[in-house]
């Protein structure tokens, strides 16, 4: 049901854009107003969400400790999986952001020959990594629509991505890989019973939406071509704040653009915020130094404590007189 | 805010990245490329028309060219019958007869759109 609803919403969105452009000629709405609005919602929503997170106290010191903690000098500690200092935390965060370290540790619990076994499962890690990287490259490639002259690194990226040199327009690998990866992520949700059981509309919707974006982009690039020069007129108009809507851009472009706008506007209110959230995740960004420094819960009631030093100060004479050892004479 | 300094720094980096298209274009005008259509061959045409309708050519010329190459290599077919029934030699030379210069025609659009056809590795146009 959740799956079906999300699917229908995405199809409906595509139909809205198509009908809006084909039947009602709302090119200016879909080409200019909605993109600006979506971008504003994205930026303001994103910042707002992060500030909200920043205002929430972290009551406990809860770094994940995935390796040997720093201890006696002759015990080798795991500096990246269980860091004690800022440098280590930065390293761990980099591993997390660039290589999805924690997902790499994903384990599957099962029974083999009557014994409990934990085996590593890397498929989600691999699928996720490929998905994110191809999405990133596709995004950077799109800079050719927002820069004039196009910076050389975008050209080089195109050349690398078009390495196969097949077809005309040239086949760009990452677009297809992105589509494949997002379909894999969907199939995994749909067919693994445990994952399916915990999947909600908020899980399916982004997947279908991204599938829609990738699919409409691929259709536009390879099949139902549009006049790219006019498209760039439109996108450059947006970023130079002198919006224009050239005549004769195919509807498929407006479908593609509208789905992207929905994705951007939806971003701050959805699980997609893990893009900013990963940096604010206490299990990742706290060093494991709870034995070195005391973490104080910011909302703690101001409890009166009586430390050992104060205790000894108070009772030193009495302690000495009954022969108890004291730290200071 | 807790750890305000770090969070604000992060947000500033975020803003710098997502608004890049805006500030990198400050003061630039949105100029459409002008492929040179003022060539002798085109001036001699009675009707200023490309092989197929202009809208189709703008969006689909690369598919047409590729189809010509495939026709030639796979079917040994070296002519193309356009939708208005005119017959053309399926060759880059046909384009260049009218459009003459790669630099002043093809490349003006391609540079603007950031495309570098790998076709040029084997084909030389002008």
Coordinates of C-alpha atoms in Angstrom, one line a residue:
Chain A
X1 CA 0.0 0.0 0.0
X2 CA 2.7 2.5 1.0
X3 CA 4.6 1.5 -2.1
X4 CA 1.5 2.0 -4.3
X5 CA 0.7 5.4 -2.9
X6 CA 4.2 6.7 -3.4
X7 CA 4.3 5.4 -6.9
X8 CA 1.0 7.1 -7.7
X9 CA 2.1 10.4 -6.2
X10 CA 5.2 10.4 -8.4
X11 CA 3.3 9.5 -11.5
X12 CA 0.7 12.2 -10.6
X13 CA 3.5 14.8 -10.3
X14 CA 4.8 13.9 -13.7
X15 CA 1.3 14.1 -15.2
X16 CA 0.8 17.5 -13.5
X17 CA 3.9 18.9 -15.1
X18 CA 3.0 17.4 -18.5
X19 CA -0.6 18.7 -18.4
X20 CA 0.5 22.1 -17.0
X21 CA 2.8 22.6 -19.9
X22 CA 0.9 20.9 -22.7
X23 CA -2.6 21.9 -22.0
X24 CA -2.4 25.1 -20.0
X25 CA 0.9 26.5 -21.2
X26 CA 2.2 27.2 -17.7
X27 CA 5.9 27.2 -18.9
X28 CA 6.7 30.2 -16.8
X29 CA 5.2 28.6 -13.6
X30 CA 7.1 25.3 -14.1
X31 CA 10.2 26.8 -15.6
X32 CA 10.8 29.8 -13.3
X33 CA 8.5 30.2 -10.3
X34 CA 8.5 26.7 -9.1
X35 CA 12.3 26.2 -9.4
X36 CA 12.9 29.4 -7.5
X37 CA 10.4 28.5 -4.8
X38 CA 11.8 25.0 -4.5
X39 CA 15.3 26.2 -4.2
X40 CA 14.3 28.7 -1.5
X41 CA 12.4 26.0 0.5
X42 CA 15.4 23.8 0.2
X43 CA 18.0 26.3 1.5
X44 CA 15.8 27.8 4.2
X45 CA 14.4 24.4 5.2
X46 CA 17.8 22.9 5.4
X47 CA 19.4 25.6 7.5
X48 CA 16.3 25.6 9.8
X49 CA 16.5 21.9 10.3
X50 CA 20.2 22.0 11.1
X51 CA 19.8 24.8 13.6
X52 CA 17.0 22.9 15.2
X53 CA 19.3 20.0 15.6
X54 CA 22.0 22.2 16.9
X55 CA 19.7 23.5 19.6
X56 CA 18.9 20.0 20.8
X57 CA 21.1 19.0 23.7
X58 CA 22.9 15.7 23.7
X59 CA 22.2 14.3 27.1
X60 CA 24.6 11.3 27.0
X61 CA 28.0 10.7 25.6
X62 CA 27.1 8.1 23.0
X63 CA 29.8 7.6 20.4
X64 CA 29.8 4.2 18.8
X65 CA 32.8 2.3 19.9
X66 CA 33.7 0.0 17.1
X67 CA 37.2 -0.9 18.1
X68 CA 39.6 -1.0 21.0
X69 CA 39.4 2.0 23.2
X70 CA 42.4 4.0 24.1
X71 CA 43.7 2.4 27.3
X72 CA 47.1 1.3 28.6
X73 CA 50.0 2.3 26.4
X74 CA 50.8 -1.2 25.4
X75 CA 47.3 -2.0 24.2
X76 CA 46.9 -1.0 20.6
X77 CA 43.9 1.3 20.2
X78 CA 41.8 1.7 17.1
X79 CA 42.2 5.4 16.2
X80 CA 39.6 5.6 13.5
X81 CA 36.9 3.3 14.8
X82 CA 37.2 4.5 18.3
X83 CA 38.8 7.9 18.3
X84 CA 39.6 9.9 21.4
X85 CA 40.5 13.2 19.8
X86 CA 39.3 15.7 17.2
X87 CA 41.6 14.4 14.5
X88 CA 40.3 10.9 14.9
X89 CA 36.7 12.1 14.8
X90 CA 37.4 14.0 11.6
X91 CA 39.0 10.8 10.1
X92 CA 36.0 8.7 11.2
X93 CA 33.6 11.3 9.8
X94 CA 35.4 11.3 6.5
X95 CA 35.3 7.5 6.3
X96 CA 31.6 7.7 7.0
X97 CA 30.8 10.4 4.5
X98 CA 33.0 9.1 1.7
X99 CA 32.9 5.4 2.2
X100 CA 29.9 4.7 4.4
X101 CA 32.1 3.0 7.0
X102 CA 29.3 2.0 9.4
X103 CA 27.3 0.4 6.6
X104 CA 30.3 -1.5 5.6
X105 CA 30.2 -3.2 9.0
X106 CA 26.6 -4.3 8.3
X107 CA 26.1 -7.8 9.7
X108 CA 23.5 -10.4 9.0
X109 CA 22.5 -12.7 11.8
X110 CA 21.6 -16.2 10.9
X111 CA 21.7 -19.8 11.9
X112 CA 24.1 -22.1 10.0
X113 CA 24.4 -25.8 10.9
X114 CA 22.5 -25.1 14.2
X115 CA 24.9 -22.4 15.2
X116 CA 24.4 -18.6 15.4
X117 CA 26.5 -16.9 12.8
X118 CA 27.1 -13.3 11.9
X119 CA 28.1 -12.8 8.3
X120 CA 29.0 -9.5 6.7
X121 CA 26.6 -8.3 4.1
X122 CA 28.0 -5.7 1.8
X123 CA 25.3 -5.5 -0.9
X124 CA 23.5 -2.6 0.7
X125 CA 26.8 -0.8 1.3
X126 CA 27.9 -1.4 -2.3
X127 CA 24.5 -0.4 -3.8
X128 CA 24.3 2.7 -1.5
X129 CA 27.9 3.8 -2.4
X130 CA 27.3 3.4 -6.1
X131 CA 24.0 5.2 -5.9
X132 CA 25.4 8.2 -4.0
X133 CA 28.5 8.6 -6.1
X134 CA 26.7 8.3 -9.4
X135 CA 24.2 10.8 -8.1
X136 CA 27.0 13.2 -7.1
X137 CA 28.7 12.9 -10.5
X138 CA 25.4 13.4 -12.4
X139 CA 24.8 16.5 -10.2
X140 CA 28.2 18.0 -10.9
X141 CA 27.9 17.3 -14.6
X142 CA 24.7 19.4 -14.6
X143 CA 26.9 22.4 -13.8
X144 CA 27.3 22.7 -17.6
X145 CA 23.8 24.2 -17.5
X146 CA 24.6 26.7 -14.8
X147 CA 28.0 28.1 -15.9
X148 CA 29.1 29.9 -18.9
X149 CA 31.8 29.3 -20.0
X150 CA 31.7 25.7 -18.7
X151 CA 34.6 25.1 -16.3
X152 CA 37.2 22.6 -17.6
X153 CA 36.6 20.2 -14.8
X154 CA 33.0 19.7 -15.9
X155 CA 34.2 19.0 -19.4
X156 CA 36.8 16.5 -18.1
X157 CA 34.1 14.8 -16.1
X158 CA 32.0 14.5 -19.2
X159 CA 34.9 12.9 -21.0
X160 CA 35.6 10.5 -18.2
X161 CA 31.9 9.7 -17.9
X162 CA 31.6 9.2 -21.6
X163 CA 34.6 6.9 -21.7
X164 CA 32.7 4.2 -23.6
X165 CA 32.2 6.5 -26.6
X166 CA 29.1 4.8 -27.9
X167 CA 26.1 6.3 -29.4
X168 CA 25.2 9.8 -30.2
X169 CA 24.6 11.6 -28.0
X170 CA 27.4 10.0 -26.3
X171 CA 26.5 7.5 -23.6
X172 CA 27.2 8.8 -20.1
X173 CA 27.8 6.0 -17.7
X174 CA 26.7 7.4 -14.4
X175 CA 23.2 8.3 -15.5
X176 CA 22.4 4.7 -16.2
X177 CA 24.3 3.5 -13.1
X178 CA 22.2 5.9 -11.0
X179 CA 19.0 4.5 -12.5
X180 CA 20.2 0.9 -11.9
X181 CA 21.3 1.6 -8.3
X182 CA 18.1 3.3 -7.3
X183 CA 16.1 0.4 -8.8
X184 CA 18.3 -2.0 -6.8
X185 CA 17.6 0.0 -3.6
X186 CA 13.9 -0.2 -4.4
X187 CA 13.9 -4.0 -5.2
X188 CA 15.7 -4.6 -1.9
X189 CA 12.9 -2.8 0.0
X190 CA 10.2 -4.6 -2.0
X191 CA 11.6 -8.1 -1.8
X192 CA 13.4 -8.6 1.5
X193 CA 10.5 -9.3 3.9
X194 CA 12.1 -7.8 6.9
X195 CA 13.0 -4.6 5.1
X196 CA 9.6 -4.4 3.4
X197 CA 7.9 -4.7 6.8
X198 CA 9.6 -1.6 8.1
X199 CA 9.3 0.5 4.9
X200 CA 7.0 3.4 4.9
X201 CA 5.7 5.9 2.3
X202 CA 8.5 8.2 3.4
X203 CA 11.0 5.4 2.3
X204 CA 9.4 4.6 -1.0
X205 CA 8.5 8.1 -2.1
X206 CA 12.1 9.4 -2.4
X207 CA 13.1 6.3 -4.2
X208 CA 10.4 6.6 -6.8
X209 CA 11.0 10.3 -7.0
X210 CA 14.7 9.8 -7.8
X211 CA 13.8 7.1 -10.2
X212 CA 11.5 9.5 -11.9
X213 CA 14.2 12.2 -12.1
X214 CA 16.8 9.7 -13.5
X215 CA 14.4 8.2 -15.9
X216 CA 13.1 11.5 -17.3
X217 CA 16.6 12.7 -17.6
X218 CA 17.7 9.6 -19.6
X219 CA 14.6 9.7 -21.8
X220 CA 15.3 13.4 -22.5
X221 CA 19.0 12.8 -23.3
X222 CA 18.8 9.7 -25.4
X223 CA 15.2 9.4 -26.8
X224 CA 12.9 12.3 -26.8
X225 CA 15.5 15.0 -27.5
X226 CA 15.0 18.6 -26.5
X227 CA 16.8 21.7 -27.7
X228 CA 19.6 21.9 -25.2
X229 CA 20.6 25.4 -26.2
X230 CA 17.2 26.7 -25.2
X231 CA 17.3 24.7 -22.0
X232 CA 20.5 26.3 -21.1
X233 CA 19.0 29.7 -21.9
X234 CA 16.3 28.9 -19.3
X235 CA 18.7 27.6 -16.6
X236 CA 21.2 30.5 -17.1
X237 CA 18.2 32.9 -16.9
X238 CA 17.4 31.4 -13.5
X239 CA 20.9 31.8 -12.1
X240 CA 21.5 35.3 -13.5
X241 CA 18.1 36.4 -12.1
X242 CA 16.8 37.4 -15.6
X243 CA 14.4 34.5 -16.2
X244 CA 13.4 33.7 -19.7
X245 CA 11.4 30.8 -21.1
X246 CA 12.4 30.1 -24.7
X247 CA 9.8 28.8 -27.0
X248 CA 9.8 25.2 -28.0
X249 CA 11.4 23.3 -25.2
X250 CA 9.8 19.8 -25.0
X251 CA 7.5 18.8 -22.2
X252 CA 9.8 16.1 -21.0
X253 CA 12.2 18.8 -19.8
X254 CA 9.4 20.3 -17.7
X255 CA 8.6 16.9 -16.2
X256 CA 12.3 16.4 -15.4
X257 CA 12.6 19.9 -13.8
X258 CA 9.4 19.6 -11.9
X259 CA 10.4 16.3 -10.3
X260 CA 13.7 17.8 -9.3
X261 CA 11.9 20.8 -7.8
X262 CA 9.7 18.4 -5.8
X263 CA 12.8 16.6 -4.6
X264 CA 14.5 19.8 -3.5
X265 CA 11.4 21.1 -1.7
X266 CA 10.8 17.8 -0.1
X267 CA 14.4 17.4 1.0
X268 CA 14.4 19.3 4.3
X269 CA 11.3 17.6 5.6
X270 CA 12.4 14.0 4.8
X271 CA 15.0 11.4 5.6
X272 CA 17.0 12.9 2.8
X273 CA 18.3 15.3 5.5
X274 CA 20.8 12.7 6.5
X275 CA 23.0 14.7 4.1
X276 CA 23.3 17.3 6.8
X277 CA 22.4 15.0 9.7
X278 CA 25.4 12.7 9.3
X279 CA 27.6 15.5 10.6
X280 CA 25.4 16.1 13.6
X281 CA 25.1 12.5 14.5
X282 CA 26.4 12.1 18.1
X283 CA 27.4 8.5 17.6
X284 CA 29.7 9.6 14.8
X285 CA 30.9 13.1 15.9
X286 CA 31.7 12.5 19.6
X287 CA 35.2 11.3 20.5
X288 CA 35.2 8.3 22.8
X289 CA 36.8 10.2 25.7
X290 CA 34.2 9.6 28.4
X291 CA 37.0 8.3 30.7
X292 CA 39.1 11.3 30.1
X293 CA 36.6 14.1 30.2
X294 CA 33.3 14.3 31.9
X295 CA 30.3 14.8 29.6
X296 CA 27.7 17.0 31.3
X297 CA 24.1 16.7 30.3
X298 CA 23.2 20.3 29.4
X299 CA 19.8 20.0 31.0
X300 CA 21.0 18.4 34.2
X301 CA 19.6 19.8 37.4
X302 CA 22.4 21.5 39.2
X303 CA 23.1 18.6 41.6
X304 CA 25.2 19.4 44.6
X305 CA 28.1 16.9 44.6
X306 CA 30.6 16.2 47.3
X307 CA 33.8 15.1 45.6
X308 CA 36.3 12.8 47.2
X309 CA 38.8 15.6 47.6
X310 CA 36.3 17.6 49.5
X311 CA 35.3 14.5 51.5
X312 CA 38.9 13.9 52.5
X313 CA 39.4 17.5 53.4
X314 CA 36.5 17.3 55.7
X315 CA 37.3 14.0 57.4
X316 CA 41.1 13.8 57.1
X317 CA 41.8 13.9 60.8
X318 CA 39.1 11.3 61.6
X319 CA 40.3 9.1 58.8
X320 CA 43.9 9.3 60.0
X321 CA 42.9 8.6 63.5
X322 CA 41.3 5.3 62.6
X323 CA 44.2 4.4 60.2
X324 CA 42.4 4.9 56.9
X325 CA 44.8 5.7 54.0
X326 CA 44.5 9.3 52.8
X327 CA 45.7 10.8 49.5
X328 CA 47.1 14.0 51.0
X329 CA 48.9 14.1 54.3
Chain B
X1 CA 22.9 26.4 20.1
X2 CA 25.4 23.8 21.2
X3 CA 28.7 23.7 19.3
X4 CA 27.4 26.8 17.5
X5 CA 30.8 27.7 15.9
X6 CA 31.1 24.4 14.2
X7 CA 27.5 24.2 13.0
X8 CA 27.5 27.7 11.6
X9 CA 30.8 27.0 9.8
X10 CA 29.2 23.9 8.3
X11 CA 26.2 25.9 7.2
X12 CA 28.3 28.5 5.6
X13 CA 30.1 25.8 3.6
X14 CA 26.7 24.4 2.6
X15 CA 25.5 27.8 1.5
X16 CA 28.7 28.4 -0.5
X17 CA 28.2 25.1 -2.3
X18 CA 24.6 25.4 -3.2
X19 CA 24.6 29.0 -4.2
X20 CA 27.7 28.5 -6.4
X21 CA 25.7 28.8 -9.7
X22 CA 24.3 32.2 -8.5
X23 CA 27.4 34.0 -7.3
X24 CA 29.6 32.6 -10.0
X25 CA 27.4 34.2 -12.6
X26 CA 27.1 37.6 -11.0
X27 CA 27.3 40.3 -13.7
X28 CA 27.1 38.0 -16.6
X29 CA 24.6 38.3 -19.3
X30 CA 22.7 35.4 -20.6
X31 CA 23.9 35.3 -24.2
X32 CA 22.6 32.8 -26.6
X33 CA 25.2 31.3 -29.0
X34 CA 24.9 32.4 -32.6
X35 CA 25.9 29.7 -35.0
X36 CA 26.9 31.4 -38.2
X37 CA 24.1 30.9 -40.8
X38 CA 25.5 33.5 -43.2
X39 CA 27.4 31.2 -45.6
X40 CA 27.5 31.4 -49.4
X41 CA 25.7 28.1 -49.8
X42 CA 22.9 29.1 -47.5
X43 CA 22.5 32.5 -49.1
X44 CA 21.9 30.8 -52.4
X45 CA 19.1 28.7 -51.0
X46 CA 15.6 29.9 -52.1
X47 CA 14.2 28.6 -48.9
X48 CA 16.4 28.9 -45.8
X49 CA 15.9 25.4 -44.6
X50 CA 18.0 22.7 -43.1
X51 CA 17.8 19.1 -44.0
X52 CA 14.9 18.6 -41.6
X53 CA 12.9 21.3 -39.8
X54 CA 15.1 23.5 -37.7
X55 CA 13.6 22.5 -34.4
X56 CA 14.3 18.9 -35.2
X57 CA 17.8 19.6 -36.3
X58 CA 18.6 21.6 -33.1
X59 CA 17.6 18.7 -30.9
X60 CA 18.4 15.7 -33.1
X61 CA 21.3 16.4 -35.4
X62 CA 23.6 14.1 -33.5
X63 CA 21.2 11.2 -33.8
X64 CA 20.8 11.9 -37.5
X65 CA 24.6 11.9 -38.1
X66 CA 25.0 8.7 -36.1
X67 CA 22.3 7.1 -38.1
X68 CA 24.1 8.1 -41.3
X69 CA 27.3 6.5 -40.1
X70 CA 25.4 3.3 -39.1
X71 CA 23.6 3.2 -42.4
X72 CA 26.9 3.5 -44.3
X73 CA 28.8 1.0 -42.2
X74 CA 26.1 -1.6 -41.7
X75 CA 23.7 -1.2 -44.7
X76 CA 26.0 0.3 -47.2
X77 CA 23.4 3.0 -47.7
X78 CA 25.0 6.3 -48.5
X79 CA 22.0 8.5 -49.1
X80 CA 19.3 10.0 -46.8
X81 CA 15.8 10.8 -47.8
X82 CA 14.6 13.7 -45.7
X83 CA 11.0 14.1 -44.6
X84 CA 10.4 16.5 -47.5
X85 CA 11.6 13.8 -49.9
X86 CA 14.8 15.5 -50.9
X87 CA 17.7 13.1 -51.0
X88 CA 21.1 14.0 -49.5
X89 CA 24.4 12.2 -49.4
X90 CA 24.8 10.8 -45.9
X91 CA 28.0 12.5 -45.1
X92 CA 29.5 15.2 -43.0
X93 CA 30.4 16.8 -46.2
X94 CA 26.7 17.5 -46.8
X95 CA 26.5 19.5 -43.7
X96 CA 29.6 21.4 -44.4
X97 CA 28.6 22.3 -47.9
X98 CA 26.0 24.6 -46.3
X99 CA 27.5 25.2 -42.9
X100 CA 31.1 25.4 -44.0
X101 CA 32.9 26.0 -40.8
X102 CA 33.0 23.8 -37.7
X103 CA 34.3 26.6 -35.6
X104 CA 31.7 29.2 -36.6
X105 CA 28.8 26.9 -36.7
X106 CA 28.9 23.6 -34.7
X107 CA 31.4 24.7 -32.0
X108 CA 29.5 27.8 -31.1
X109 CA 26.7 25.8 -29.7
X110 CA 28.9 23.0 -28.5
X111 CA 31.1 25.2 -26.4
X112 CA 28.1 26.9 -24.9
X113 CA 26.5 23.6 -24.0
X114 CA 29.7 22.0 -22.9
X115 CA 29.8 19.1 -25.4
X116 CA 32.9 17.8 -27.1
X117 CA 31.8 15.2 -29.6
X118 CA 34.2 12.3 -29.6
X119 CA 33.4 11.9 -33.3
X120 CA 36.1 14.5 -34.0
X121 CA 38.7 11.8 -33.1
X122 CA 38.1 10.2 -36.4
X123 CA 36.4 12.8 -38.5
X124 CA 37.7 16.1 -39.6
X125 CA 35.1 18.6 -40.7
X126 CA 36.6 21.6 -42.3

